[in-house]
Coordinates of C-alpha atoms and ligand atoms in Angstrom, one line a residue:
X1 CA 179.5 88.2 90.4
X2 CA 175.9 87.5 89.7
X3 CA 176.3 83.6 88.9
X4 CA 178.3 81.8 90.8
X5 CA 180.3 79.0 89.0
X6 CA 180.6 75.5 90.3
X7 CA 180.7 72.4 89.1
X8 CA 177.4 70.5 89.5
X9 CA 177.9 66.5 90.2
X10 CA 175.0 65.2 87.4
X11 CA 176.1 61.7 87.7
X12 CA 173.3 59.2 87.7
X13 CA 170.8 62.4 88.5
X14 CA 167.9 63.3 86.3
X15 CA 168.3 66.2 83.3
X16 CA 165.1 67.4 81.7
X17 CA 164.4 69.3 78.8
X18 CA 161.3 70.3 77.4
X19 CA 161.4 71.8 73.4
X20 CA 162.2 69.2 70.4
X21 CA 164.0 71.7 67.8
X22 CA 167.1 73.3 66.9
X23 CA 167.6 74.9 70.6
X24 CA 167.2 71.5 72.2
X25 CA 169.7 70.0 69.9
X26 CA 172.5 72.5 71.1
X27 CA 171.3 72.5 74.4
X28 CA 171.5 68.4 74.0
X29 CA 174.6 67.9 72.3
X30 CA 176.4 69.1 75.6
X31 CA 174.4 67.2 78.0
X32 CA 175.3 64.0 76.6
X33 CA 178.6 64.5 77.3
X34 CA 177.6 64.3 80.9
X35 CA 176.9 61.3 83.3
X36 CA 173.5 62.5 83.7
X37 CA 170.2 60.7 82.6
X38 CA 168.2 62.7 80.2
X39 CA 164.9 62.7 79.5
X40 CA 163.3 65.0 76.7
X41 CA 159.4 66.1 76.6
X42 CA 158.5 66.6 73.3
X43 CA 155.2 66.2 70.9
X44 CA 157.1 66.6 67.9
X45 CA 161.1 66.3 68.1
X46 CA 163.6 66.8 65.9
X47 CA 164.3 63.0 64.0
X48 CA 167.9 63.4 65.4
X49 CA 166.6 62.7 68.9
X50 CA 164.4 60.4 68.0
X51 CA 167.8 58.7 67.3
X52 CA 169.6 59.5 70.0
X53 CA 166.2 58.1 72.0
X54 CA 166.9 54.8 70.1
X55 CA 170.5 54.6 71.1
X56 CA 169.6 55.0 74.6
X57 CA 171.6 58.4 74.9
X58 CA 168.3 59.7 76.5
X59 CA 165.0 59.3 77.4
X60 CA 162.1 60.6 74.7
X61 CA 158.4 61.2 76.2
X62 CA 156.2 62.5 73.2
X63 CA 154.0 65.1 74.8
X64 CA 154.4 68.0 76.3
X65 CA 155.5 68.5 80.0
X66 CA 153.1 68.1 82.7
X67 CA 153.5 68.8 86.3
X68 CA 155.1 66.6 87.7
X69 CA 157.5 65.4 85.2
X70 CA 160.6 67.1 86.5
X71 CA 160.3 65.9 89.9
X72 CA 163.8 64.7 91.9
X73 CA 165.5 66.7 88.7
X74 CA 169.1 68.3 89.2
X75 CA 168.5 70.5 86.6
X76 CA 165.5 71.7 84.1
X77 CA 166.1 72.9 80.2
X78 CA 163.0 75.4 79.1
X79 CA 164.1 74.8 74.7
X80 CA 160.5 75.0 73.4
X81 CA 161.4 78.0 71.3
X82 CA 158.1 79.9 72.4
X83 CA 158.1 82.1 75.2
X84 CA 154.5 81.3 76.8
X85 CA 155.4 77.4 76.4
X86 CA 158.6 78.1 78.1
X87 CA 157.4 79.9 81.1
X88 CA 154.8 77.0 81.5
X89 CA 157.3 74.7 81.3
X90 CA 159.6 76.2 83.3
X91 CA 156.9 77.0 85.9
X92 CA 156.5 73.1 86.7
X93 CA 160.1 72.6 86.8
X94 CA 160.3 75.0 89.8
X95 CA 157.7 74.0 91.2
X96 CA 158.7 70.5 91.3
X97 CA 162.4 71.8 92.9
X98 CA 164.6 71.5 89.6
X99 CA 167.0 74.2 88.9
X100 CA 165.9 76.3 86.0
X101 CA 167.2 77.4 82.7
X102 CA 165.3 79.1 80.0
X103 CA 167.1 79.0 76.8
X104 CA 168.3 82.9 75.5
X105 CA 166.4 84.3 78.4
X106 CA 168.8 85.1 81.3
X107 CA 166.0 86.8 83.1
X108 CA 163.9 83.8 83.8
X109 CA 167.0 81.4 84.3
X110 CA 168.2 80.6 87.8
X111 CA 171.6 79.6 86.0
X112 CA 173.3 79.7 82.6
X113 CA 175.1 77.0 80.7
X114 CA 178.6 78.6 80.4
X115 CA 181.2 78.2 77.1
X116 CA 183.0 75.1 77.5
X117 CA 186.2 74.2 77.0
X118 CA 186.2 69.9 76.8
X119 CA 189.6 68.1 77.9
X120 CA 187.7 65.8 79.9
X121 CA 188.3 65.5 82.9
X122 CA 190.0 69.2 82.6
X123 CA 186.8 71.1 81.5
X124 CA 187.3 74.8 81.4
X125 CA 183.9 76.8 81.6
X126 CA 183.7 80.5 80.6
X127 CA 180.9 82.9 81.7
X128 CA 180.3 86.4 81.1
X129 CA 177.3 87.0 83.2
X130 CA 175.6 86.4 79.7
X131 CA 177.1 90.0 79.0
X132 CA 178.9 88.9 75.8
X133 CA 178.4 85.5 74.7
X134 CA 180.7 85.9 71.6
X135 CA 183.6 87.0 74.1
X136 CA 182.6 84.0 75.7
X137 CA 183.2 82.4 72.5
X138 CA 186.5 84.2 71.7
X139 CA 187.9 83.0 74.5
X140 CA 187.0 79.3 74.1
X141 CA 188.7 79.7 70.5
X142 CA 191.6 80.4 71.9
X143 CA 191.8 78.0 74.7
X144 CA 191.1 75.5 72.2
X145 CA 194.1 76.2 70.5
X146 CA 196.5 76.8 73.1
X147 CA 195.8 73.4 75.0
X148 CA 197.2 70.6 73.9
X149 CA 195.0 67.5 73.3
X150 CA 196.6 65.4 75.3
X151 CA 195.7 67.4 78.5
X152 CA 192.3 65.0 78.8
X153 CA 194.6 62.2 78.8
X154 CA 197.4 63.3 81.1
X155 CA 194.7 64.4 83.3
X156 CA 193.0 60.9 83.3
X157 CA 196.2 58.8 83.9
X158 CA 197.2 61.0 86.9
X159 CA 194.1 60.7 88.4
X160 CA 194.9 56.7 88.6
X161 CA 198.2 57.9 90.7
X162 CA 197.0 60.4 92.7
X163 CA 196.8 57.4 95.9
X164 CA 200.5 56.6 94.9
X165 CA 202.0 60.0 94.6
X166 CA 200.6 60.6 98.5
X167 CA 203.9 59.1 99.4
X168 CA 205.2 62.7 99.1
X169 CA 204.8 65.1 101.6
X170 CA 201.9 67.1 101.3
X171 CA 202.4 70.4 99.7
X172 CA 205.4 72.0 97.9
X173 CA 207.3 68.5 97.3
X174 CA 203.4 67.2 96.1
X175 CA 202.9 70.2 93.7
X176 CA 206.4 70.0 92.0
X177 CA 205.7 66.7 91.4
X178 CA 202.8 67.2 89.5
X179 CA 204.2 70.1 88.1
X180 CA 207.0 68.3 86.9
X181 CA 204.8 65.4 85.4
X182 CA 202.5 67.5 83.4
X183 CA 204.6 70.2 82.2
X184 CA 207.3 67.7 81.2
X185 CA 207.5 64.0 81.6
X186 CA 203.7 63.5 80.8
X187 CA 204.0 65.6 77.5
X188 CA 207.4 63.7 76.5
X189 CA 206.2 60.3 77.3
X190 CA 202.2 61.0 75.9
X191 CA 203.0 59.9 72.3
X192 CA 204.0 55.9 73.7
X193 CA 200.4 55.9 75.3
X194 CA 199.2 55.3 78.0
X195 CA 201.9 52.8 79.3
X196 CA 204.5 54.8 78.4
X197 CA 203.2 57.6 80.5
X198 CA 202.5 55.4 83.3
X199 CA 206.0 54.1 83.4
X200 CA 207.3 57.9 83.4
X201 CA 204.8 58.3 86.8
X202 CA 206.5 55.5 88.1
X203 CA 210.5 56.7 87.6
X204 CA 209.2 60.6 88.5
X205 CA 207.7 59.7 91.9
X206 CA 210.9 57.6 92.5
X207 CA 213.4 60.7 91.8
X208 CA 211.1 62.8 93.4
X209 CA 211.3 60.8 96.7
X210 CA 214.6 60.8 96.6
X211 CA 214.9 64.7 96.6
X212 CA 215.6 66.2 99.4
X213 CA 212.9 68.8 100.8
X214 CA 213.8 72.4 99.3
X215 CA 214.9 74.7 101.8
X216 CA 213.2 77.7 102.7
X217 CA 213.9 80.9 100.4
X218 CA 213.0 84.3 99.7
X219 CA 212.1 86.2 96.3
X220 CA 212.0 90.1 96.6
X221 CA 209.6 90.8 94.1
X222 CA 209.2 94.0 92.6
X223 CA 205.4 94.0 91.7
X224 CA 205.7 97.3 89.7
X225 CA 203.2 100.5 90.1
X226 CA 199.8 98.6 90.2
X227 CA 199.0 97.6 86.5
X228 CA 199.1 93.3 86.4
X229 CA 200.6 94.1 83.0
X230 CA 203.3 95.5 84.0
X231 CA 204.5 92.6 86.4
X232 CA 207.4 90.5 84.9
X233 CA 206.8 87.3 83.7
X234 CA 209.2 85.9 86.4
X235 CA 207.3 87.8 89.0
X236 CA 203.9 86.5 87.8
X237 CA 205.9 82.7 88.0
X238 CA 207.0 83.0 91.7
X239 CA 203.9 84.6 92.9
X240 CA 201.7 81.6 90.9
X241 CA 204.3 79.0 92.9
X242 CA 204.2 81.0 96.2
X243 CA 203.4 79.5 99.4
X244 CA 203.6 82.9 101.5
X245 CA 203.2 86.4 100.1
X246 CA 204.0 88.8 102.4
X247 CA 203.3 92.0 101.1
X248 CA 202.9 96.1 101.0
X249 CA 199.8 98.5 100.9
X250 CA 200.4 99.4 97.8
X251 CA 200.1 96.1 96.0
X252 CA 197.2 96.4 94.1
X253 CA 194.1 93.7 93.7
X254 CA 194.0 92.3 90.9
X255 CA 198.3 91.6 91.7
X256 CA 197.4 89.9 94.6
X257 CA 195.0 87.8 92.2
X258 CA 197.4 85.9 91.1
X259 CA 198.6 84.3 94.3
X260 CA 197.6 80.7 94.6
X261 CA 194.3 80.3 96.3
X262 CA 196.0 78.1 98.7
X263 CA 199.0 80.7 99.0
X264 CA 199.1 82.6 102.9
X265 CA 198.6 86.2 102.0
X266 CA 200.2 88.3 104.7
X267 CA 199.3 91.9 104.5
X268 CA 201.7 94.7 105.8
X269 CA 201.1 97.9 104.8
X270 CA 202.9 100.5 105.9
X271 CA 200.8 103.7 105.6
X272 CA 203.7 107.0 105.1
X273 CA 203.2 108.8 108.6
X274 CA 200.5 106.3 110.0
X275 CA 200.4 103.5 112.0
X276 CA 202.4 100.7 110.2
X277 CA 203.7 97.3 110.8
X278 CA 206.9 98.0 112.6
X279 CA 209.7 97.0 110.2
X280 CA 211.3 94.1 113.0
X281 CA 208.0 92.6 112.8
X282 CA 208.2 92.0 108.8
X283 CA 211.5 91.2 109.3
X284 CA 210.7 88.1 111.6
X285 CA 207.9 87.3 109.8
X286 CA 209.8 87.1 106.5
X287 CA 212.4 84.8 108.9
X288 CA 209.7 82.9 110.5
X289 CA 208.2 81.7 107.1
X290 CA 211.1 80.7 105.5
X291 CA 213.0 78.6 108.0
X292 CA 209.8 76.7 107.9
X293 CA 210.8 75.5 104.2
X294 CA 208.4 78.0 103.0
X295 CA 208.7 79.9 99.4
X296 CA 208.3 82.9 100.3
X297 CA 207.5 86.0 97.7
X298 CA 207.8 89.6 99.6
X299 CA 205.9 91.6 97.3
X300 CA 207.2 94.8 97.3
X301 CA 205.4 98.0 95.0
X302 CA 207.4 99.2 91.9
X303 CA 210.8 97.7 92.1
X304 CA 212.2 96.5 95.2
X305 CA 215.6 97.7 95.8
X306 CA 213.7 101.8 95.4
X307 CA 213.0 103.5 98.7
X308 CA 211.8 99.7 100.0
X309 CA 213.7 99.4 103.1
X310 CA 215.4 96.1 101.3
X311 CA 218.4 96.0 102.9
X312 CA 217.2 95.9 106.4
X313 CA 215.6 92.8 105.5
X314 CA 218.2 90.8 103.6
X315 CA 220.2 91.3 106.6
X316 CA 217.6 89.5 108.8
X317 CA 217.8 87.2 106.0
X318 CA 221.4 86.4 105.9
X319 CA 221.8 86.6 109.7
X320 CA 219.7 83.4 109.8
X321 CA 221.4 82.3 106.8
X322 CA 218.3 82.4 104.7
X323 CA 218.7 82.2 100.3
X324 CA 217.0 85.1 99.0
X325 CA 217.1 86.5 95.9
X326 CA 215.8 89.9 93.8
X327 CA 213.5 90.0 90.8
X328 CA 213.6 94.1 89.4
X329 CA 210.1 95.5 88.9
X330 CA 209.2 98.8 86.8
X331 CA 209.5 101.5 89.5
X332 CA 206.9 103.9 89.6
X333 CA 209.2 107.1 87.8
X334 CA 209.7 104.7 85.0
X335 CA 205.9 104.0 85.1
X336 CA 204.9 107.7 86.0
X337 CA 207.0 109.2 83.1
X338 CA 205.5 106.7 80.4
X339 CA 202.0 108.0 81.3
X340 CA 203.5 111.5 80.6
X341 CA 205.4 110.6 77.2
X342 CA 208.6 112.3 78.5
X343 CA 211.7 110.3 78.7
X344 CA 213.9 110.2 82.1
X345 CA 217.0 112.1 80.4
X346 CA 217.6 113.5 77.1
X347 CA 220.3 115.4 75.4
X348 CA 221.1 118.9 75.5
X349 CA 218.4 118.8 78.6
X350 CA 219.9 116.7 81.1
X351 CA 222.3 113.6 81.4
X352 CA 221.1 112.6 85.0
X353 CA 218.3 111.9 86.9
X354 CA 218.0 112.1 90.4
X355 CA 215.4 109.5 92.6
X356 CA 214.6 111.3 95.4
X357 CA 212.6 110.7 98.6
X358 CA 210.5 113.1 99.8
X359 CA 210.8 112.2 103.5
X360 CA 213.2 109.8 105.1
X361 CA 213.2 108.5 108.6
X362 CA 214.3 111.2 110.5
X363 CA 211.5 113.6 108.6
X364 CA 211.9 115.8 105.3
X365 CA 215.1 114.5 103.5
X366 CA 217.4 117.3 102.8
X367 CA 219.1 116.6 99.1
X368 CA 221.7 118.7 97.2
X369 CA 219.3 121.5 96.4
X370 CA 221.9 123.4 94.7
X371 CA 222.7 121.1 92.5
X372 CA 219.2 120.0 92.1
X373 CA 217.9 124.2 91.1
X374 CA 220.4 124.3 88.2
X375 CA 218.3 124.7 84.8
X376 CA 217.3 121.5 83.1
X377 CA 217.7 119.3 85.8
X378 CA 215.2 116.6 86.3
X379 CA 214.2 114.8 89.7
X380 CA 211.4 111.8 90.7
X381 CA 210.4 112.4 93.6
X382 CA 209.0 109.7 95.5
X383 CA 206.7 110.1 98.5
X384 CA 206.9 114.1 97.8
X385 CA 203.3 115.0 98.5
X386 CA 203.4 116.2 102.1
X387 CA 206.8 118.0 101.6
X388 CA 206.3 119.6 98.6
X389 CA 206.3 122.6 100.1
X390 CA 209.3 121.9 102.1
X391 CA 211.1 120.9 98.7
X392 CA 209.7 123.9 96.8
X393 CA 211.4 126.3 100.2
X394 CA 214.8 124.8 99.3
X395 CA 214.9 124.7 95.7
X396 CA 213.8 128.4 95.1
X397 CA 216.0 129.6 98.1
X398 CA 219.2 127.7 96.0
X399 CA 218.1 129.8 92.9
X400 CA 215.7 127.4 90.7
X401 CA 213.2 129.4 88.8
X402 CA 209.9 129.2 89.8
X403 CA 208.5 128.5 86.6
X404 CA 210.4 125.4 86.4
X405 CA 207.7 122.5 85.1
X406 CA 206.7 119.9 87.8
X407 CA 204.1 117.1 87.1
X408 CA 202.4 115.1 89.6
X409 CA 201.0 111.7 88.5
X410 CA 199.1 109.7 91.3
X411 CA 198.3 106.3 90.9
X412 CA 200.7 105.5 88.0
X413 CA 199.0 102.7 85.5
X414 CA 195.9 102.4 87.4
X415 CA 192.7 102.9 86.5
X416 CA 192.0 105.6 88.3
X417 CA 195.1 107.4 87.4
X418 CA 195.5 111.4 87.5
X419 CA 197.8 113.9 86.3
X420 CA 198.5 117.5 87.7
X421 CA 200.7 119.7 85.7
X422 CA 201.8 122.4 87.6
X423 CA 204.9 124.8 88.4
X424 CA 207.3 124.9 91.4
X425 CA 205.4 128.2 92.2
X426 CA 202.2 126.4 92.4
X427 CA 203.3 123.2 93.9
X428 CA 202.1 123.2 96.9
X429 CA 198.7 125.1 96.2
X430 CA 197.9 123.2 93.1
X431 CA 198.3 119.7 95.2
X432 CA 196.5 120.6 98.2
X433 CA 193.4 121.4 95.4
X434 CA 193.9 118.4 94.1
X435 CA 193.4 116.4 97.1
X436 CA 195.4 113.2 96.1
X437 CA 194.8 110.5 98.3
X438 CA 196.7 108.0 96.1
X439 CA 200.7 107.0 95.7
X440 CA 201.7 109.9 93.5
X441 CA 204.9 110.7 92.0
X442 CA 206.4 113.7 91.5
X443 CA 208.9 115.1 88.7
X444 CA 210.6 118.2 89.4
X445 CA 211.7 119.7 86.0
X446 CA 209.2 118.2 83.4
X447 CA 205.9 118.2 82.2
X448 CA 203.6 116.0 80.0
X449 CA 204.5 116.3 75.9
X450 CA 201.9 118.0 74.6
X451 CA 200.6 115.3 72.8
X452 CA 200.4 112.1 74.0
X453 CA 199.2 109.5 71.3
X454 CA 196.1 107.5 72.7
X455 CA 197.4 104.1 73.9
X456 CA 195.1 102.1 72.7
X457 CA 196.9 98.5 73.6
X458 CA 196.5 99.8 77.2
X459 CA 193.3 99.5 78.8
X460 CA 194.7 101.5 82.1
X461 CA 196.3 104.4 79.8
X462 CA 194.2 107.3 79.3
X463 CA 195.6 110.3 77.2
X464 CA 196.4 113.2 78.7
X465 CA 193.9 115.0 77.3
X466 CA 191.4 113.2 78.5
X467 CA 192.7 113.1 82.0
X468 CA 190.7 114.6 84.8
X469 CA 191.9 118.9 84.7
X470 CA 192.8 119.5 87.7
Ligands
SAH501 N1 209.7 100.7 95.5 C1 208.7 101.6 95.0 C2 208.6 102.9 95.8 C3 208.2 102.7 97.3 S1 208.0 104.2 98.1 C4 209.0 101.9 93.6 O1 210.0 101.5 93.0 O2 208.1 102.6 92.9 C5 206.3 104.6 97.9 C6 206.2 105.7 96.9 O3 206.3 105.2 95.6 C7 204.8 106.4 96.9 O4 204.8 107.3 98.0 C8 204.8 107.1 95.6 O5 205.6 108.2 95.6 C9 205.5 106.0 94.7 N2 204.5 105.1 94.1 C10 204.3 103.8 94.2 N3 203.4 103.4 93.4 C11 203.0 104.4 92.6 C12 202.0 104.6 91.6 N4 201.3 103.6 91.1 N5 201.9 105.9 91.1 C13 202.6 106.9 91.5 N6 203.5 106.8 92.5 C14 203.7 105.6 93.1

């Protein structure tokens, strides 16, 4: 992030801008929306300012700038449409402490006006480093139409009530009241006007005090393989109202994103055969959290009730009598096999899958091998990278041919996804050569179709073909 965005307080502080034509129009048709006190230097301006001059919307000075003239100014517009004028201009206005913009010249410019998106007092501003103004512009289209009109006055009325509604307890029973009003009694009760709405404040904050405080509860969230896309809309909900998020190492970033600023992000990654966060201590934490009222979201990779260790800590949960509840994610075979273009079963090839770990507490898990080396049999294996060679031992030594397909895709849906297609006979050789560092999951009796139709719609999807050879 280059340009930091904030929201400058302009109110009763001095804007300049030096230039009189069609870039100082644009440039002033936003600033007037502002509290600020304008003054334009110009020999020969555009009549429309002349106007707004008149109408005392600004301040007109015909000349041009001299030093000086932007002295105690918040901020300094360089619209003179000439580049040697501008860098005069804008050469007095830093000189004289005012913060610098040079119209359509982001080198020069000490900031840059961003898109805006007017519901005032909501004002939504959209930058893109000045990479791409028209995506800027895009996306401002479509705010516009998705936000309702009335957001500017909902927004204004329950500023008037913010005193009143302190009579809630700060936080959770706060939020959902405001929640509440302007996702649904502000909406219904915006077409009466503004009495109307205020008399649906009034009856809210009264049923709202008379709710009890929530208790505590839990949400086992599956947050799926790593992609943000491929979170559930519930899970993108809870973790938006969350006031804890505990969660695992392999939560990705831009997952974690979505948290409330304000959220408590508790981090417990468990690293497979490496110091971890013993799992008493999650357990307690998980405890701790929500007999303090909390909502708590345990963010758990793929889906939560696969290899997660769940059940150890429900029963912490219920032993303090604690509500929880599960929200499924996409677990990473269902993830790993889409990246592929294979499907989990498939007639005449095989009618069950197995989802096998590759180590379990007590070491390499044994499985029914036997079973397992029969022809046409698929397995995901999860965790399987440092005991692929133990699994490949046991599977030839029950009879299952080496030839037999096995794919390896690390880091499911991410970015920086890669896919090894190998053989049992090559397992373990073929891995240690590819030196995965990432999650990566293994499937023991297929390989990637052959061709995989680019998936455009997916940013994170990269063909096979196109994949990394390994
Ligand atoms: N509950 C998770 C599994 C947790 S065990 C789920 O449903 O997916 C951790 C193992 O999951 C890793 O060792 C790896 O085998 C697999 N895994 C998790 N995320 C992955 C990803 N993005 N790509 C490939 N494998 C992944």
């Amino acid at each position: 992030m280059d340009h930091f965005p904030i929201f400058l307080r302009v109110e009763g502080r001095r804007i300049v801008l030096s230039g009189g034509g069609e870039a100082a129009l644009a440039k002033l048709r936003l600033l007037m929306k502002t509290a600020g006190h304008i003054t334009v230097f110009s020999a020969d301006p555009d009549p429309e300012i002349a106007a707004w001059a008149e109408n005392g919307k600004l301040r007109l000075v015909r000349r041009a700038m001299a030093p000086g003239d932007t002295l105690c100014a918040a901020l300094f517009y360089a619209a003179d449409e000439d580049d040697a004028e501008d860098a005069r201009t804008a050469a007095i206005a830093r000189a004289d402490g005012a913060l610098v913009n040079v119209v359509d010249n982001l080198e020069d410019s000490q900031f840059i006006t961003p898109a805006i998106v007017d519901r005032d007092p909501v004002t939504i501003a959209i930058g893109t480093e000045g990479a791409a103004p028209v995506l800027a512009r895009a996306i401002k289209a479509d705010l516009e139409e998705r936000l309702p009109v009335a957001l500017g006055p909902l927004a204004r009325i329950g500023k008037t009530f913010r005193k009143a509604a302190e009579a809630l307890p700060f936080g959770r029973a706060r939020r959902d009241f405001w929640r509440d009003y302007y996702f649904n009694a502000g909406p219904s009760a915006i077409t009466g006007g503004e009495t109307a709405v205020q008399g649906a404040l009034d009856e809210l904050l009264t049923d709202h005090l008379a709710r009890k405080a929530r208790p505590g509860h839990v949400h086992f969230v599956g947050g799926g393989p790593g992609d943000p896309d491929l979170l559930t809309m519930k899970a993108r909900r809870l973790l938006d109202e969350a006031d804890v998020v505990i969660y695992d190492r392999l939560i990705s970033a831009p997952i974690l994103e979505l948290a409330r600023r304000e959220a408590v992000m508790i981090d417990v990654g468990k690293e497979a055969f490496g110091p971890s966060t013993p799992q008493e201590t999650i357990n307690d934490l998980i405890v701790e959290h929500a007999q303090k009222g909390a909502q708590v979201v345990r963010l758990k990779s793929g889906d939560a009730t696969v290899f997660g260790r769940l059940d150890e800590e429900i029963d912490a949960l219920d032993a303090q009598q604690i509500a929880w509840s599960i929200v499924p994610g996409i677990t990473s075979a269902s993830a790993a096999v889409a990246e592929i273009g294979q499907s989990l079963t498939k007639r005449g090839r095989n009618s069950s899958v197995r989802f096998l770990t590759g180590h379990d507490m007590k070491g390499f898990a044994d499985h029914d091998w036997a079973t397992l080396a029969r022809p046409g049999e698929v397995a995901a294996i999860y965790m399987g990278k440092k005991s692929a060679r133990f699994i490949q031992g046991r599977l030839i030594m029950h009879g299952a041919d080496r030839h037999t397909p096995v794919t390896v895709i690390e880091n499911a849906s991410r970015p920086e996804q890669r896919i090894l297609d190998t053989t049992l006979d090559a397992l373990p050789t073929a891995l240690a050569a590819a030196e995965m560092s990432g999650p990566a999951l293994t499937f023991y009796g297929l390989a990637p179709r052959d061709a995989v139709p680019a998936q455009t719609d997916n940013p994170y999807s990269t063909p096979i073909q196109a994949q990394e050879a390994l």
